[in-house]
GROMACS .gro file of C-alpha atoms in nm:
model
  283
    1UNK     CA    1  -1.650   3.039  -1.258
    2UNK     CA    2  -1.872   2.728  -1.259
    3UNK     CA    3  -2.090   2.582  -0.984
    4UNK     CA    4  -2.166   2.212  -1.021
    5UNK     CA    5  -2.393   1.994  -0.811
    6UNK     CA    6  -2.452   1.622  -0.781
    7UNK     CA    7  -2.777   1.551  -0.599
    8UNK     CA    8  -2.949   1.236  -0.487
    9UNK     CA    9  -3.264   1.216  -0.280
   10UNK     CA   10  -3.063   1.227   0.044
   11UNK     CA   11  -2.768   1.462  -0.009
   12UNK     CA   12  -2.619   1.709  -0.257
   13UNK     CA   13  -2.248   1.775  -0.316
   14UNK     CA   14  -2.148   2.116  -0.460
   15UNK     CA   15  -1.821   2.239  -0.614
   16UNK     CA   16  -1.737   2.594  -0.717
   17UNK     CA   17  -1.467   2.588  -0.985
   18UNK     CA   18  -1.243   2.834  -1.164
   19UNK     CA   19  -0.987   2.783  -1.439
   20UNK     CA   20  -0.715   2.794  -1.172
   21UNK     CA   21  -0.871   2.524  -0.958
   22UNK     CA   22  -1.138   2.459  -0.699
   23UNK     CA   23  -1.258   2.756  -0.494
   24UNK     CA   24  -1.502   2.593  -0.254
   25UNK     CA   25  -1.714   2.290  -0.187
   26UNK     CA   26  -2.036   2.248   0.007
   27UNK     CA   27  -2.290   1.987   0.112
   28UNK     CA   28  -2.666   2.016   0.153
   29UNK     CA   29  -2.962   1.781   0.179
   30UNK     CA   30  -3.085   1.610  -0.133
   31UNK     CA   31  -3.305   1.781  -0.390
   32UNK     CA   32  -3.572   1.593  -0.582
   33UNK     CA   33  -3.836   1.779  -0.788
   34UNK     CA   34  -4.078   1.490  -0.748
   35UNK     CA   35  -4.099   1.573  -0.377
   36UNK     CA   36  -4.021   1.948  -0.370
   37UNK     CA   37  -4.146   2.261  -0.541
   38UNK     CA   38  -3.921   2.545  -0.660
   39UNK     CA   39  -3.996   2.775  -0.366
   40UNK     CA   40  -3.912   2.503  -0.114
   41UNK     CA   41  -3.583   2.426  -0.289
   42UNK     CA   42  -3.489   2.795  -0.304
   43UNK     CA   43  -3.557   2.848   0.065
   44UNK     CA   44  -3.362   2.536   0.162
   45UNK     CA   45  -3.057   2.634  -0.045
   46UNK     CA   46  -3.068   2.992   0.075
   47UNK     CA   47  -3.033   2.865   0.430
   48UNK     CA   48  -2.792   2.577   0.371
   49UNK     CA   49  -2.588   2.643   0.055
   50UNK     CA   50  -2.518   3.016   0.041
   51UNK     CA   51  -2.349   3.035   0.385
   52UNK     CA   52  -2.099   2.769   0.270
   53UNK     CA   53  -1.995   2.948  -0.051
   54UNK     CA   54  -1.775   3.255  -0.095
   55UNK     CA   55  -1.949   3.567  -0.220
   56UNK     CA   56  -1.903   3.484  -0.587
   57UNK     CA   57  -2.171   3.469  -0.855
   58UNK     CA   58  -2.099   3.174  -1.087
   59UNK     CA   59  -2.130   3.238  -1.458
   60UNK     CA   60  -2.264   2.885  -1.512
   61UNK     CA   61  -2.441   2.629  -1.296
   62UNK     CA   62  -2.459   2.260  -1.386
   63UNK     CA   63  -2.699   2.066  -1.167
   64UNK     CA   64  -2.720   1.687  -1.193
   65UNK     CA   65  -3.002   1.538  -0.991
   66UNK     CA   66  -3.231   1.248  -0.912
   67UNK     CA   67  -3.576   1.301  -1.061
   68UNK     CA   68  -3.445   1.542  -1.325
   69UNK     CA   69  -3.503   1.341  -1.641
   70UNK     CA   70  -3.827   1.511  -1.749
   71UNK     CA   71  -3.823   1.870  -1.879
   72UNK     CA   72  -4.088   1.990  -1.635
   73UNK     CA   73  -3.893   1.852  -1.338
   74UNK     CA   74  -3.572   2.008  -1.467
   75UNK     CA   75  -3.751   2.343  -1.476
   76UNK     CA   76  -3.857   2.307  -1.111
   77UNK     CA   77  -3.490   2.292  -1.009
   78UNK     CA   78  -3.376   2.549  -1.264
   79UNK     CA   79  -3.631   2.802  -1.140
   80UNK     CA   80  -3.513   2.751  -0.783
   81UNK     CA   81  -3.150   2.806  -0.880
   82UNK     CA   82  -3.226   3.111  -1.092
   83UNK     CA   83  -3.399   3.269  -0.793
   84UNK     CA   84  -3.073   3.238  -0.597
   85UNK     CA   85  -2.834   3.315  -0.885
   86UNK     CA   86  -3.029   3.545  -1.123
   87UNK     CA   87  -2.733   3.627  -1.346
   88UNK     CA   88  -2.611   3.267  -1.386
   89UNK     CA   89  -2.671   3.039  -1.683
   90UNK     CA   90  -2.845   2.736  -1.528
   91UNK     CA   91  -2.840   2.388  -1.681
   92UNK     CA   92  -3.015   2.092  -1.515
   93UNK     CA   93  -2.936   1.732  -1.606
   94UNK     CA   94  -3.042   1.386  -1.496
   95UNK     CA   95  -2.820   1.219  -1.236
   96UNK     CA   96  -2.759   0.939  -1.484
   97UNK     CA   97  -2.552   1.181  -1.693
   98UNK     CA   98  -2.341   1.257  -1.388
   99UNK     CA   99  -2.289   0.887  -1.322
  100UNK     CA  100  -2.200   0.810  -1.684
  101UNK     CA  101  -1.951   1.097  -1.717
  102UNK     CA  102  -1.786   1.026  -1.381
  103UNK     CA  103  -1.771   0.647  -1.423
  104UNK     CA  104  -1.710   0.588  -1.792
  105UNK     CA  105  -1.533   0.904  -1.904
  106UNK     CA  106  -1.518   0.877  -2.282
  107UNK     CA  107  -1.552   0.498  -2.295
  108UNK     CA  108  -1.862   0.292  -2.366
  109UNK     CA  109  -2.015   0.114  -2.070
  110UNK     CA  110  -2.313   0.056  -1.845
  111UNK     CA  111  -2.339   0.312  -1.565
  112UNK     CA  112  -2.545   0.231  -1.256
  113UNK     CA  113  -2.658   0.430  -0.954
  114UNK     CA  114  -2.715   0.248  -0.625
  115UNK     CA  115  -2.784   0.499  -0.349
  116UNK     CA  116  -3.110   0.597  -0.184
  117UNK     CA  117  -3.265   0.504  -0.519
  118UNK     CA  118  -3.134   0.313  -0.820
  119UNK     CA  119  -3.099   0.367  -1.193
  120UNK     CA  120  -2.887   0.260  -1.491
  121UNK     CA  121  -2.801   0.345  -1.849
  122UNK     CA  122  -2.597   0.241  -2.153
  123UNK     CA  123  -2.344   0.516  -2.231
  124UNK     CA  124  -2.163   0.525  -2.565
  125UNK     CA  125  -1.874   0.741  -2.446
  126UNK     CA  126  -2.044   1.068  -2.528
  127UNK     CA  127  -2.412   1.034  -2.447
  128UNK     CA  128  -2.672   0.806  -2.294
  129UNK     CA  129  -2.818   0.586  -2.566
  130UNK     CA  130  -3.051   0.369  -2.360
  131UNK     CA  131  -3.184   0.339  -2.006
  132UNK     CA  132  -3.425   0.106  -1.834
  133UNK     CA  133  -3.748   0.257  -1.695
  134UNK     CA  134  -3.703   0.403  -1.348
  135UNK     CA  135  -4.020   0.323  -1.153
  136UNK     CA  136  -3.918   0.495  -0.830
  137UNK     CA  137  -3.948   0.393  -0.466
  138UNK     CA  138  -4.298   0.243  -0.475
  139UNK     CA  139  -4.270   0.032  -0.790
  140UNK     CA  140  -3.898  -0.011  -0.840
  141UNK     CA  141  -3.558   0.107  -0.710
  142UNK     CA  142  -3.428  -0.250  -0.685
  143UNK     CA  143  -3.081  -0.269  -0.529
  144UNK     CA  144  -3.111   0.071  -0.361
  145UNK     CA  145  -3.098   0.170   0.004
  146UNK     CA  146  -3.470   0.236  -0.003
  147UNK     CA  147  -3.533  -0.111  -0.146
  148UNK     CA  148  -3.308  -0.273   0.114
  149UNK     CA  149  -3.480  -0.088   0.396
  150UNK     CA  150  -3.822  -0.185   0.264
  151UNK     CA  151  -3.735  -0.556   0.263
  152UNK     CA  152  -3.582  -0.533   0.611
  153UNK     CA  153  -3.878  -0.348   0.764
  154UNK     CA  154  -4.126  -0.587   0.600
  155UNK     CA  155  -3.945  -0.881   0.756
  156UNK     CA  156  -3.930  -0.703   1.094
  157UNK     CA  157  -4.300  -0.614   1.101
  158UNK     CA  158  -4.403  -0.958   0.973
  159UNK     CA  159  -4.196  -1.122   1.252
  160UNK     CA  160  -3.980  -1.299   0.993
  161UNK     CA  161  -3.641  -1.184   1.120
  162UNK     CA  162  -3.440  -1.430   1.329
  163UNK     CA  163  -3.481  -1.348   1.698
  164UNK     CA  164  -3.131  -1.206   1.740
  165UNK     CA  165  -3.179  -0.967   1.446
  166UNK     CA  166  -3.530  -0.872   1.557
  167UNK     CA  167  -3.402  -0.783   1.903
  168UNK     CA  168  -3.103  -0.590   1.764
  169UNK     CA  169  -3.330  -0.393   1.530
  170UNK     CA  170  -3.574  -0.303   1.808
  171UNK     CA  171  -3.299  -0.201   2.049
  172UNK     CA  172  -3.135   0.019   1.787
  173UNK     CA  173  -3.443   0.197   1.650
  174UNK     CA  174  -3.714   0.158   1.917
  175UNK     CA  175  -3.987   0.175   1.653
  176UNK     CA  176  -4.307  -0.018   1.603
  177UNK     CA  177  -4.567  -0.067   1.333
  178UNK     CA  178  -4.760   0.256   1.388
  179UNK     CA  179  -4.455   0.482   1.371
  180UNK     CA  180  -4.321   0.309   1.060
  181UNK     CA  181  -4.658   0.324   0.885
  182UNK     CA  182  -4.683   0.694   0.969
  183UNK     CA  183  -4.336   0.764   0.831
  184UNK     CA  184  -4.399   0.575   0.508
  185UNK     CA  185  -4.758   0.669   0.427
  186UNK     CA  186  -4.809   1.011   0.584
  187UNK     CA  187  -4.476   1.191   0.590
  188UNK     CA  188  -4.255   1.314   0.302
  189UNK     CA  189  -3.949   1.130   0.171
  190UNK     CA  190  -4.038   0.769   0.261
  191UNK     CA  191  -3.746   0.660   0.042
  192UNK     CA  192  -3.500   0.847   0.264
  193UNK     CA  193  -3.659   0.699   0.574
  194UNK     CA  194  -3.635   0.343   0.445
  195UNK     CA  195  -3.281   0.395   0.312
  196UNK     CA  196  -3.173   0.486   0.665
  197UNK     CA  197  -3.217   0.121   0.766
  198UNK     CA  198  -2.949   0.014   0.517
  199UNK     CA  199  -2.693   0.108   0.782
  200UNK     CA  200  -2.831  -0.170   1.004
  201UNK     CA  201  -2.797  -0.414   0.716
  202UNK     CA  202  -2.438  -0.306   0.659
  203UNK     CA  203  -2.349  -0.352   1.025
  204UNK     CA  204  -2.504  -0.703   1.024
  205UNK     CA  205  -2.423  -0.799   0.664
  206UNK     CA  206  -2.233  -1.111   0.775
  207UNK     CA  207  -2.544  -1.256   0.936
  208UNK     CA  208  -2.661  -1.533   0.698
  209UNK     CA  209  -3.021  -1.405   0.691
  210UNK     CA  210  -2.927  -1.047   0.600
  211UNK     CA  211  -2.653  -1.158   0.363
  212UNK     CA  212  -2.915  -1.344   0.161
  213UNK     CA  213  -3.146  -1.042   0.173
  214UNK     CA  214  -2.871  -0.811   0.043
  215UNK     CA  215  -2.783  -1.071  -0.221
  216UNK     CA  216  -3.147  -1.072  -0.334
  217UNK     CA  217  -3.153  -0.691  -0.353
  218UNK     CA  218  -2.863  -0.687  -0.598
  219UNK     CA  219  -2.992  -0.989  -0.789
  220UNK     CA  220  -3.325  -0.810  -0.835
  221UNK     CA  221  -3.139  -0.505  -0.966
  222UNK     CA  222  -2.943  -0.708  -1.221
  223UNK     CA  223  -3.256  -0.896  -1.331
  224UNK     CA  224  -3.460  -0.578  -1.379
  225UNK     CA  225  -3.191  -0.360  -1.536
  226UNK     CA  226  -2.840  -0.466  -1.638
  227UNK     CA  227  -2.930  -0.801  -1.793
  228UNK     CA  228  -3.177  -0.627  -2.023
  229UNK     CA  229  -2.908  -0.429  -2.206
  230UNK     CA  230  -2.788  -0.595  -2.529
  231UNK     CA  231  -2.445  -0.758  -2.496
  232UNK     CA  232  -2.424  -0.655  -2.128
  233UNK     CA  233  -2.173  -0.932  -2.055
  234UNK     CA  234  -1.928  -0.786  -2.310
  235UNK     CA  235  -1.937  -0.435  -2.163
  236UNK     CA  236  -1.789  -0.295  -1.845
  237UNK     CA  237  -2.049  -0.217  -1.579
  238UNK     CA  238  -1.977   0.068  -1.337
  239UNK     CA  239  -2.144   0.177  -1.014
  240UNK     CA  240  -2.176   0.493  -0.812
  241UNK     CA  241  -2.356   0.551  -0.482
  242UNK     CA  242  -2.323   0.470  -0.114
  243UNK     CA  243  -2.496   0.131  -0.140
  244UNK     CA  244  -2.271   0.012  -0.423
  245UNK     CA  245  -1.963   0.145  -0.244
  246UNK     CA  246  -2.023   0.005   0.106
  247UNK     CA  247  -2.168  -0.327  -0.010
  248UNK     CA  248  -1.920  -0.366  -0.298
  249UNK     CA  249  -1.801  -0.710  -0.184
  250UNK     CA  250  -2.150  -0.859  -0.203
  251UNK     CA  251  -2.229  -0.662  -0.519
  252UNK     CA  252  -1.929  -0.812  -0.698
  253UNK     CA  253  -2.022  -1.161  -0.581
  254UNK     CA  254  -2.375  -1.129  -0.720
  255UNK     CA  255  -2.241  -0.980  -1.045
  256UNK     CA  256  -2.026  -1.288  -1.097
  257UNK     CA  257  -2.341  -1.502  -1.093
  258UNK     CA  258  -2.463  -1.306  -1.397
  259UNK     CA  259  -2.121  -1.292  -1.567
  260UNK     CA  260  -2.122  -0.912  -1.534
  261UNK     CA  261  -1.783  -0.740  -1.561
  262UNK     CA  262  -1.778  -0.490  -1.273
  263UNK     CA  263  -1.523  -0.211  -1.317
  264UNK     CA  264  -1.535   0.124  -1.133
  265UNK     CA  265  -1.727   0.159  -0.805
  266UNK     CA  266  -1.740   0.513  -0.664
  267UNK     CA  267  -1.915   0.650  -0.358
  268UNK     CA  268  -1.988   0.980  -0.532
  269UNK     CA  269  -1.946   1.116  -0.887
  270UNK     CA  270  -1.859   1.469  -0.777
  271UNK     CA  271  -1.482   1.429  -0.824
  272UNK     CA  272  -1.527   1.297  -1.178
  273UNK     CA  273  -1.772   1.572  -1.260
  274UNK     CA  274  -1.531   1.832  -1.125
  275UNK     CA  275  -1.257   1.699  -1.352
  276UNK     CA  276  -1.493   1.697  -1.651
  277UNK     CA  277  -1.597   2.059  -1.603
  278UNK     CA  278  -1.250   2.173  -1.500
  279UNK     CA  279  -1.124   2.051  -1.836
  280UNK     CA  280  -1.400   2.246  -2.011
  281UNK     CA  281  -1.299   2.564  -1.830
  282UNK     CA  282  -0.934   2.512  -1.916
  283UNK     CA  283  -1.012   2.450  -2.283
   0.00000   0.00000   0.00000
């Protein structure tokens, strides 16, 4: 029996698998070792994950998560999972591996994540061979929900939004400068908070002002990441994440400007990961 998880900064999808097929699935909040310590993760999962799963102890656990590229951050998550499942063999991987396996399968390509945060890599069909630096919410995350929200809130607070959008934003959220500053600079998970405003942008994406803002978000992502991979125009480029999925029409339009061949766009990699590990169990 195998437990697999795909985690971003906002949400985590879990699947419990056997050789005969799926046993259970569950959903919890996102896990990111850059923002959480092991004890906090363990307590959160004990309250949210365990009640959703049958009383089975998985032999193996494969966790794919945002912020899990460095060994020390992987150990933060691994320690939390071992506390809950002491007899399980725990393996923690970067979320880019989940994206590459789910999107590209065994083919070469460029795999991109556009969710609360953003990331990308060149995958050779078996492993990641190159990735652009991920600078996180403060210095990077171009094209992500957090990046979109940041641009929108900046325009709102600087009184740069057209009057109709400014009024719609205020009526929907009823927030001002002080509350936003407090959420961003004093409270945890500012990336999640900012990414929440991407829903407003989606609802008003046909407004010329916001359309151009969304266009810029994706153009910034392509400029900072995809266009820096050698021969990127000759390779298929794939996307996973809620931002890529729900803004796919604009994403494809921007990609055409850079002669980027967009192929698969998935909301979540969990189905592809389930298939990958199901095949391993069967074999």
